[in-house]
Amino acid sequence: MATAGPRSFSAAEVRARCAQGACLVSCHRRLYDLSGFVRLHPGGEQLLRRRAGTDVSAALDGPPHRHSANARRWLEQYYVGEMEPGDEQSLSETVDEKVVDAAAQIPEQTDLCYKTVDVEKDLVDWQKPLLWQVGYLGEKYDEWVHQPVDRPIRLFHSDILESLSKTAWYVVFLVWTPVVLYLSWFSYTSLAQGNTRLFSSFTTEYSIPVHKYYFPFIFLLGMFLWSLLEYLIHRFVFHMKPPASNYYLITLHFLLHGQHHKSPFDSSRLVFPPVPASLVIGFFYGVLRLLLPEVLGLSVFVGGLCGYVIYDMMHYYLHYGSPRKGTYLYGLKAYHVKHHFEHQRSGFGISTRFWDYPFRTLIPEETFKKED
């Protein structure tokens, strides 16, 4: 039996669907339904809404911004059919702003079905858990994992393990914020007793008293140290390049971070689950206990823990938030998306770009072009 060819759409039908709230764009006669992606677009929803019902060929090729190979591959996931011959010329390159604003208020309605992964050409079976498959990709793993897709990932056969590997963003806030508040109060009141002295294990004569008024500065020091730790973990652990011959290291990399690069908009995998996080957090607390007096180490630790919570919240927001154009978070979102789609070996800062400067892993400024 012959397979049916791609569906054809007239320009009038495309405009009608866009008027109902859908976001369809064409590129060289190929039609794409971006309705499910419009709120996640790195350049903002309004920018994509302005392109609805138009041909985006020129916008993809630039200027001002030439889209990456990964961005073009990402677009293909939303392919729905072809424009009727001759009708592609009737799609204008701009639309009325009033139409854009009206469409943004209408719930996205579309009955178009689009493919998310070409299972015949992909290297893994998406109907089965991926964690135990990726190790067999060998030398193909690094290229495969950095070709993002828009679909959820299942890691484990066990429903229990699978549920433990997923976390809603607010769980991190609800679990760790009370811990931060309690430990902050405990550290401050302990310092207020006046018994904490720096270098007391080496000398009593020249030891330095640590007053309660120092707590805010120690807390901020902990947050600063966390920002460095965040960078180092992201660069040297999460972005290690596992040997192609090592099944177990490839599997570990995918479990730790590769899954996120393969499916960057899987909302259940953008923050660290509390159970494994508690083990890692406990390890770093133990290290600080060995290096610093108990209360002083705890004060630094609670600042770092607060930095971690902010980092996780910010990471989720950089994927799902809509920061106002021109703000710090808008630039940080664009920076992080560049890391996912174009510069996987640079741009490791998430909550801040600060450490990318001294470590020379900053994404070049010339890759960020203004677009109206």
mmCIF file of N, CA and C in Angstrom, residues 42 73 91 96 105 126 147 186 189 213 252 273 287 318 358:
data_model
loop_
_atom_site.group_PDB
_atom_site.id
_atom_site.type_symbol
_atom_site.label_atom_id
_atom_site.label_comp_id
_atom_site.label_asym_id
_atom_site.label_seq_id
_atom_site.Cartn_x
_atom_site.Cartn_y
_atom_site.Cartn_z
ATOM 1 N N PRO A 42 12.996 31.213 22.340
ATOM 2 C CA PRO A 42 14.025 31.999 23.053
ATOM 3 C C PRO A 42 13.922 33.493 22.813
ATOM 4 N N ARG A 73 17.031 21.870 12.594
ATOM 5 C CA ARG A 73 16.618 20.485 12.860
ATOM 6 C C ARG A 73 15.435 20.467 13.826
ATOM 7 N N LEU A 91 1.959 34.503 1.071
ATOM 8 C CA LEU A 91 2.165 34.701 2.506
ATOM 9 C C LEU A 91 3.130 35.866 2.692
ATOM 10 N N ASP A 96 -0.103 42.234 10.841
ATOM 11 C CA ASP A 96 -0.604 43.356 11.637
ATOM 12 C C ASP A 96 -0.393 43.084 13.127
ATOM 13 N N GLN A 105 -4.058 36.118 22.765
ATOM 14 C CA GLN A 105 -5.080 35.968 23.804
ATOM 15 C C GLN A 105 -5.972 34.757 23.581
ATOM 16 N N TRP A 126 12.561 5.024 21.015
ATOM 17 C CA TRP A 126 11.911 5.947 21.931
ATOM 18 C C TRP A 126 10.721 5.325 22.652
ATOM 19 N N GLN A 147 21.809 16.932 19.652
ATOM 20 C CA GLN A 147 20.787 17.247 18.662
ATOM 21 C C GLN A 147 19.442 17.209 19.373
ATOM 22 N N PHE A 186 19.856 29.264 62.969
ATOM 23 C CA PHE A 186 20.731 28.510 63.881
ATOM 24 C C PHE A 186 22.159 29.058 63.831
ATOM 25 N N THR A 189 22.297 32.634 65.569
ATOM 26 C CA THR A 189 22.200 32.563 67.033
ATOM 27 C C THR A 189 23.431 31.892 67.645
ATOM 28 N N TYR A 213 27.571 39.704 63.581
ATOM 29 C CA TYR A 213 27.376 40.688 62.519
ATOM 30 C C TYR A 213 28.079 40.278 61.229
ATOM 31 N N LEU A 252 26.275 7.130 32.491
ATOM 32 C CA LEU A 252 26.329 8.066 33.616
ATOM 33 C C LEU A 252 26.171 9.502 33.130
ATOM 34 N N PRO A 273 16.388 16.409 41.459
ATOM 35 C CA PRO A 273 15.482 15.746 42.418
ATOM 36 C C PRO A 273 16.041 15.807 43.842
ATOM 37 N N VAL A 287 32.572 18.238 53.812
ATOM 38 C CA VAL A 287 33.854 18.840 53.436
ATOM 39 C C VAL A 287 34.067 20.154 54.182
ATOM 40 N N LEU A 318 14.815 30.090 32.895
ATOM 41 C CA LEU A 318 15.497 30.343 31.633
ATOM 42 C C LEU A 318 14.934 29.493 30.505
ATOM 43 N N PRO A 358 36.850 34.606 33.420
ATOM 44 C CA PRO A 358 38.214 34.187 33.757
ATOM 45 C C PRO A 358 38.604 32.829 33.177
#
